[in-house]
Short mmCIF file of N, CA and C in Angstrom, two decimals:
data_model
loop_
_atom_site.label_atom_id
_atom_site.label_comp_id
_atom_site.label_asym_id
_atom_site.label_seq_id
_atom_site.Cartn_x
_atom_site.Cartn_y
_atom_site.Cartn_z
N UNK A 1 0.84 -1.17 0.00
CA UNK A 1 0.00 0.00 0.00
C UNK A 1 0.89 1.24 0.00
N UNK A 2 0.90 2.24 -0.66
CA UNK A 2 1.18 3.41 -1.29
C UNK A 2 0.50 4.42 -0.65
N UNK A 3 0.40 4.22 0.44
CA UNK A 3 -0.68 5.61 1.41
C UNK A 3 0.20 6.11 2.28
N UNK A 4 -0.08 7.59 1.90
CA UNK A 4 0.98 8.26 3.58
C UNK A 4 0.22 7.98 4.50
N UNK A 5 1.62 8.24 5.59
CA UNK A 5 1.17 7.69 6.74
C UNK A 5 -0.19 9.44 7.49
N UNK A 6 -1.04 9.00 8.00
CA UNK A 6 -1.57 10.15 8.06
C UNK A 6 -0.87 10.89 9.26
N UNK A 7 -0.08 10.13 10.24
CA UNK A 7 0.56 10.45 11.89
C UNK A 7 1.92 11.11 11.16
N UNK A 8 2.63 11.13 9.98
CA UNK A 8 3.48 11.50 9.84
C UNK A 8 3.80 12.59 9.31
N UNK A 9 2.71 13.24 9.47
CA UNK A 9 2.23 14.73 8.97
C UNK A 9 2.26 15.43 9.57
N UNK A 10 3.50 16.72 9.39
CA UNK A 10 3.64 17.75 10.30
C UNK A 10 2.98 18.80 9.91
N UNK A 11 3.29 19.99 11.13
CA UNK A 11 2.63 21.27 10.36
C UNK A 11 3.30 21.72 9.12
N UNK A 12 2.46 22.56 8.66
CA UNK A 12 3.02 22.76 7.22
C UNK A 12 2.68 24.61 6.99
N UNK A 13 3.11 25.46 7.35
CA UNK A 13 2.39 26.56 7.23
C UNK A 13 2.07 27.47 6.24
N UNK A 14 2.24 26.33 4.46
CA UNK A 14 1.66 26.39 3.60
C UNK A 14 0.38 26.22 3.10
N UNK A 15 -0.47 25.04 4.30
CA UNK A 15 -0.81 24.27 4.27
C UNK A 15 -2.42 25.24 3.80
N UNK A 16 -3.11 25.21 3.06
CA UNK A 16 -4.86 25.94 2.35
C UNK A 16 -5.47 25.75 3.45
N UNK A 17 -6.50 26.85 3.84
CA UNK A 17 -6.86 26.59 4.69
C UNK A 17 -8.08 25.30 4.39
N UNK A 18 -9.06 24.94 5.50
CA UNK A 18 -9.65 23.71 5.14
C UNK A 18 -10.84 24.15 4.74
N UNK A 19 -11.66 24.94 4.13
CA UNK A 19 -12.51 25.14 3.49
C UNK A 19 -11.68 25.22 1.80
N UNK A 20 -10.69 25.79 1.18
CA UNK A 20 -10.22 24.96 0.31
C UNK A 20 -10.08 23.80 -0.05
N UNK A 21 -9.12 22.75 1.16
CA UNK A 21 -9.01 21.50 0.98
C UNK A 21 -10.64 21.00 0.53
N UNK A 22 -11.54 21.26 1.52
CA UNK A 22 -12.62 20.39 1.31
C UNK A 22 -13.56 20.77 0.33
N UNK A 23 -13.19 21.97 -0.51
CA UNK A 23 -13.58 22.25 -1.77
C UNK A 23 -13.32 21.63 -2.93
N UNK A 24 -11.93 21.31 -2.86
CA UNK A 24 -10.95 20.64 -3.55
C UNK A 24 -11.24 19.23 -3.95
N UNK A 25 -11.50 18.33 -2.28
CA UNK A 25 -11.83 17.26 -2.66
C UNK A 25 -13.50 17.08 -3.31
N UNK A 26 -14.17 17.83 -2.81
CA UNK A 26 -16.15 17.49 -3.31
C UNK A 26 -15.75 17.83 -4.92
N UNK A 27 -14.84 18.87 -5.28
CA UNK A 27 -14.96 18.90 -7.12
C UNK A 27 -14.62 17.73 -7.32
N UNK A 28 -13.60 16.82 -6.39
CA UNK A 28 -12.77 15.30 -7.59
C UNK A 28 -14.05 14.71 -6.91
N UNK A 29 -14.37 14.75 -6.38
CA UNK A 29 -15.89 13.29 -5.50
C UNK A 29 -16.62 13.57 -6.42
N UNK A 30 -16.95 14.92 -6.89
CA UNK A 30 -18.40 15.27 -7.95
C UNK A 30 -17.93 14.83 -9.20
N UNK A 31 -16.71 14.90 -9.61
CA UNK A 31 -16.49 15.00 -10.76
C UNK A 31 -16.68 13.17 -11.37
N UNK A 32 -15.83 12.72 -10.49
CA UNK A 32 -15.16 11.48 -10.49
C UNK A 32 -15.86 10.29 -10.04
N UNK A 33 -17.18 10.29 -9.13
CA UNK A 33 -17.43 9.64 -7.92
C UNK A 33 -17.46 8.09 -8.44
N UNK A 34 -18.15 7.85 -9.56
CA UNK A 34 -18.22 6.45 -10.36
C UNK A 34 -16.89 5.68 -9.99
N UNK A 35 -15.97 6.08 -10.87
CA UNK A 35 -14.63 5.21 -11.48
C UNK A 35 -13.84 6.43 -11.14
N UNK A 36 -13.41 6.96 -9.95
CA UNK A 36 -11.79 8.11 -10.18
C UNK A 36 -10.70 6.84 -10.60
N UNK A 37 -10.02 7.69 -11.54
CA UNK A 37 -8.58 7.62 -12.03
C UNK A 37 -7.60 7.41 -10.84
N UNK A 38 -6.56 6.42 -10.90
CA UNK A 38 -5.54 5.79 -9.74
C UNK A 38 -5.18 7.45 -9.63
N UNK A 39 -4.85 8.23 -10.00
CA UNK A 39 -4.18 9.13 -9.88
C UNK A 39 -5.22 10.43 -9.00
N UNK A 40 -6.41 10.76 -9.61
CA UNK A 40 -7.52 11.43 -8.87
C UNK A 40 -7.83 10.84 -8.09
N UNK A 41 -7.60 9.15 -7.93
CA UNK A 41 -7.95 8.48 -6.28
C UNK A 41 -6.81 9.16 -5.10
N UNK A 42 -5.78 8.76 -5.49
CA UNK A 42 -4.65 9.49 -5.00
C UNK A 42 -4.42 10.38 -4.41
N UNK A 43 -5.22 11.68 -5.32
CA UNK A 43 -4.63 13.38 -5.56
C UNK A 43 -6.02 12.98 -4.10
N UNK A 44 -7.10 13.18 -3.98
CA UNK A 44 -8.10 13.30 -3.08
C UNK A 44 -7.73 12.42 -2.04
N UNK A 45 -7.20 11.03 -2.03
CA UNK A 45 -6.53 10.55 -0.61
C UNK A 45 -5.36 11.56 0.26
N UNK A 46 -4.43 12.04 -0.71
CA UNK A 46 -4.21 13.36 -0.37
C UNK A 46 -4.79 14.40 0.41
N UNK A 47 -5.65 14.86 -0.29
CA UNK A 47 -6.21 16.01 0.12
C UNK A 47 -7.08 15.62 1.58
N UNK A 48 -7.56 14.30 1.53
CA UNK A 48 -7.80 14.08 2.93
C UNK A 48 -6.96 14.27 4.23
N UNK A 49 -6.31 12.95 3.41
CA UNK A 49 -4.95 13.20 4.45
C UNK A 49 -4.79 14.41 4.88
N UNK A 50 -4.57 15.66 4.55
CA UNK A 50 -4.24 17.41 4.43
C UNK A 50 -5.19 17.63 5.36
N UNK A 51 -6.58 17.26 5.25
CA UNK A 51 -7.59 17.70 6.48
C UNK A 51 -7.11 16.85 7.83
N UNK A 52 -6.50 16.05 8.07
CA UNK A 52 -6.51 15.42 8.85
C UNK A 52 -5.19 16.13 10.15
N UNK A 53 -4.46 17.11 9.49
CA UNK A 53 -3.68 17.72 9.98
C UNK A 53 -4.21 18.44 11.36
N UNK A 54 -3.44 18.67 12.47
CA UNK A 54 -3.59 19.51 13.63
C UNK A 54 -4.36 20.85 13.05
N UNK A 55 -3.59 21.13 12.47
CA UNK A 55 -4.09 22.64 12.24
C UNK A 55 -5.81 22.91 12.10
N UNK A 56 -6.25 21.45 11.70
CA UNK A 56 -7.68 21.45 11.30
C UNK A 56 -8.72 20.93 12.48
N UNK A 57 -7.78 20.37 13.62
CA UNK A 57 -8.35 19.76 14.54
C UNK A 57 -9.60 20.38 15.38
N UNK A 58 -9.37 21.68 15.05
CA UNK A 58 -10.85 22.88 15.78
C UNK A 58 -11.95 22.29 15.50
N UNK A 59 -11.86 21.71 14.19
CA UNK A 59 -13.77 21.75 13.91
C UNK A 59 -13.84 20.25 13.81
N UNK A 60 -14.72 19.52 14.32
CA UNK A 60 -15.17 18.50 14.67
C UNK A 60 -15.43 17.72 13.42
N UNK A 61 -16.47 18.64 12.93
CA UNK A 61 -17.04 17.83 11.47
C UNK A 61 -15.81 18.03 10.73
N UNK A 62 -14.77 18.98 10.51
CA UNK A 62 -13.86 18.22 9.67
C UNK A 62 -12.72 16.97 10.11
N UNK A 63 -12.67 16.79 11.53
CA UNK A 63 -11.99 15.88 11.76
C UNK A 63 -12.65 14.64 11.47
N UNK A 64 -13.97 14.43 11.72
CA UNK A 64 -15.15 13.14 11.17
C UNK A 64 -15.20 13.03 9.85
N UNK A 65 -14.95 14.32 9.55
CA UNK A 65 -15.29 13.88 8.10
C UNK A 65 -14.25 13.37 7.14
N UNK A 66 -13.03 13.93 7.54
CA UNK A 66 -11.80 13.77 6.91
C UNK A 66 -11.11 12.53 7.13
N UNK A 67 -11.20 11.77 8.30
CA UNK A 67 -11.31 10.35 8.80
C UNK A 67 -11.92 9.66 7.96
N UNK A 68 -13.54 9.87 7.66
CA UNK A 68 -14.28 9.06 6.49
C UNK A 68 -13.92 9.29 5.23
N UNK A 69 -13.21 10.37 4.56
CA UNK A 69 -12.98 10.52 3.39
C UNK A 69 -11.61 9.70 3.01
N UNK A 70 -10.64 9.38 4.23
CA UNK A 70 -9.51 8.86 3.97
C UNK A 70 -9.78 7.49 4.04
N UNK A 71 -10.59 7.08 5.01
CA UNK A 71 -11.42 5.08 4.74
C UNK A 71 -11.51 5.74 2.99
N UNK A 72 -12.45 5.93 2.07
CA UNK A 72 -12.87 5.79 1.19
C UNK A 72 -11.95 5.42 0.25
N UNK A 73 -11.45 6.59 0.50
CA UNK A 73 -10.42 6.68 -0.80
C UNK A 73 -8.97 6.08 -1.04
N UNK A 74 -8.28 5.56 1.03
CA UNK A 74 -8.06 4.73 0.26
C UNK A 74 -8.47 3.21 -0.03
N UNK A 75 -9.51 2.64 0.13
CA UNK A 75 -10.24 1.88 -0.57
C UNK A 75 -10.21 2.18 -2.12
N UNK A 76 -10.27 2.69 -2.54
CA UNK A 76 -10.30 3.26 -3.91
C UNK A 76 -8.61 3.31 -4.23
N UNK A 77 -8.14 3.55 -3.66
CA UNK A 77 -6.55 3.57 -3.99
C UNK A 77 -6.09 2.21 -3.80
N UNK A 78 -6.54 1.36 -3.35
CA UNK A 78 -6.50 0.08 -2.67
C UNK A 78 -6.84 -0.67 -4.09
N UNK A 79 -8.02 -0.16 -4.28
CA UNK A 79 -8.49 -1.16 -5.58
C UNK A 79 -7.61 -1.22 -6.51
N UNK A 80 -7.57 -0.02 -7.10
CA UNK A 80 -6.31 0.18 -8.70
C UNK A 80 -4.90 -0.46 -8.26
N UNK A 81 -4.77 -0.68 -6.79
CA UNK A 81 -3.05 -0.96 -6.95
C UNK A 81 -3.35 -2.59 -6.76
N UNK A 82 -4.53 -3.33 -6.36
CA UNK A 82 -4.74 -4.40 -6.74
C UNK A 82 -5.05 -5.08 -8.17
N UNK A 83 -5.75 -4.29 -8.82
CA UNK A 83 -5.80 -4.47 -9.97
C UNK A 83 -4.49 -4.64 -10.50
N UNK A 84 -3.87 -3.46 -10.58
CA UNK A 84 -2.30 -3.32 -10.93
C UNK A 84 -1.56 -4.61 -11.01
N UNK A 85 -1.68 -5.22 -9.82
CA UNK A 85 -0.62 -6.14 -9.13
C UNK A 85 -0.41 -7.19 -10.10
N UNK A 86 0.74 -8.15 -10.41
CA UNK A 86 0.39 -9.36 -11.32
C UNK A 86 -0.37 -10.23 -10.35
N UNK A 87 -0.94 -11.29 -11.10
CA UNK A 87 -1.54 -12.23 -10.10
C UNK A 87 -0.67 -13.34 -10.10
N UNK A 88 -0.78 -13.46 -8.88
CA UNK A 88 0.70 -15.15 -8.44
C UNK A 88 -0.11 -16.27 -8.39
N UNK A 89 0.03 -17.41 -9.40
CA UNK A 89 -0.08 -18.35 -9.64
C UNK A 89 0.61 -19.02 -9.29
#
């Protein structure tokens, strides 16, 4: 598995604030939600991950929510790198 670690995430004081991030991700969820691309699965496991940071820890619903968005996706990131994989016979 190909997922950052989400605990290994420091502050970043680049970091958008989280009404960006979570703008960011609902365009790839809206856009994408069927079949996202290994790569738009990715870019939005990301962007979860990003909510999941201290800095965001104030607001409740984004800590719940950003928790559930990172189960999802990477499930979804999970899938394509299984697919990917050869199969061992």
């Amino acid at each position: 598995m190909n997922t950052m670690n989400i605990h290994a995430m420091r502050y970043d004081p680049s970091l958008p604030d989280a009404e960006s991030v979570m703008a960011s991700l609902l365009y790839i969820a809206t856009l994408y939600i069927k079949k996202p691309t290994y790569d738009l699965a990715k870019q939005a496991l990301r962007l979860a991950e990003t909510l999941t940071a201290p800095e965001y820890a104030d607001s409740d619903l984004i800590c719940s929510v950003s928790r559930r968005m990172c189960v999802q996706w990477t499930l979804l990131v999970n899938e394509h790198e299984q697919a990917e994989a050869p199969l061992a016979i």
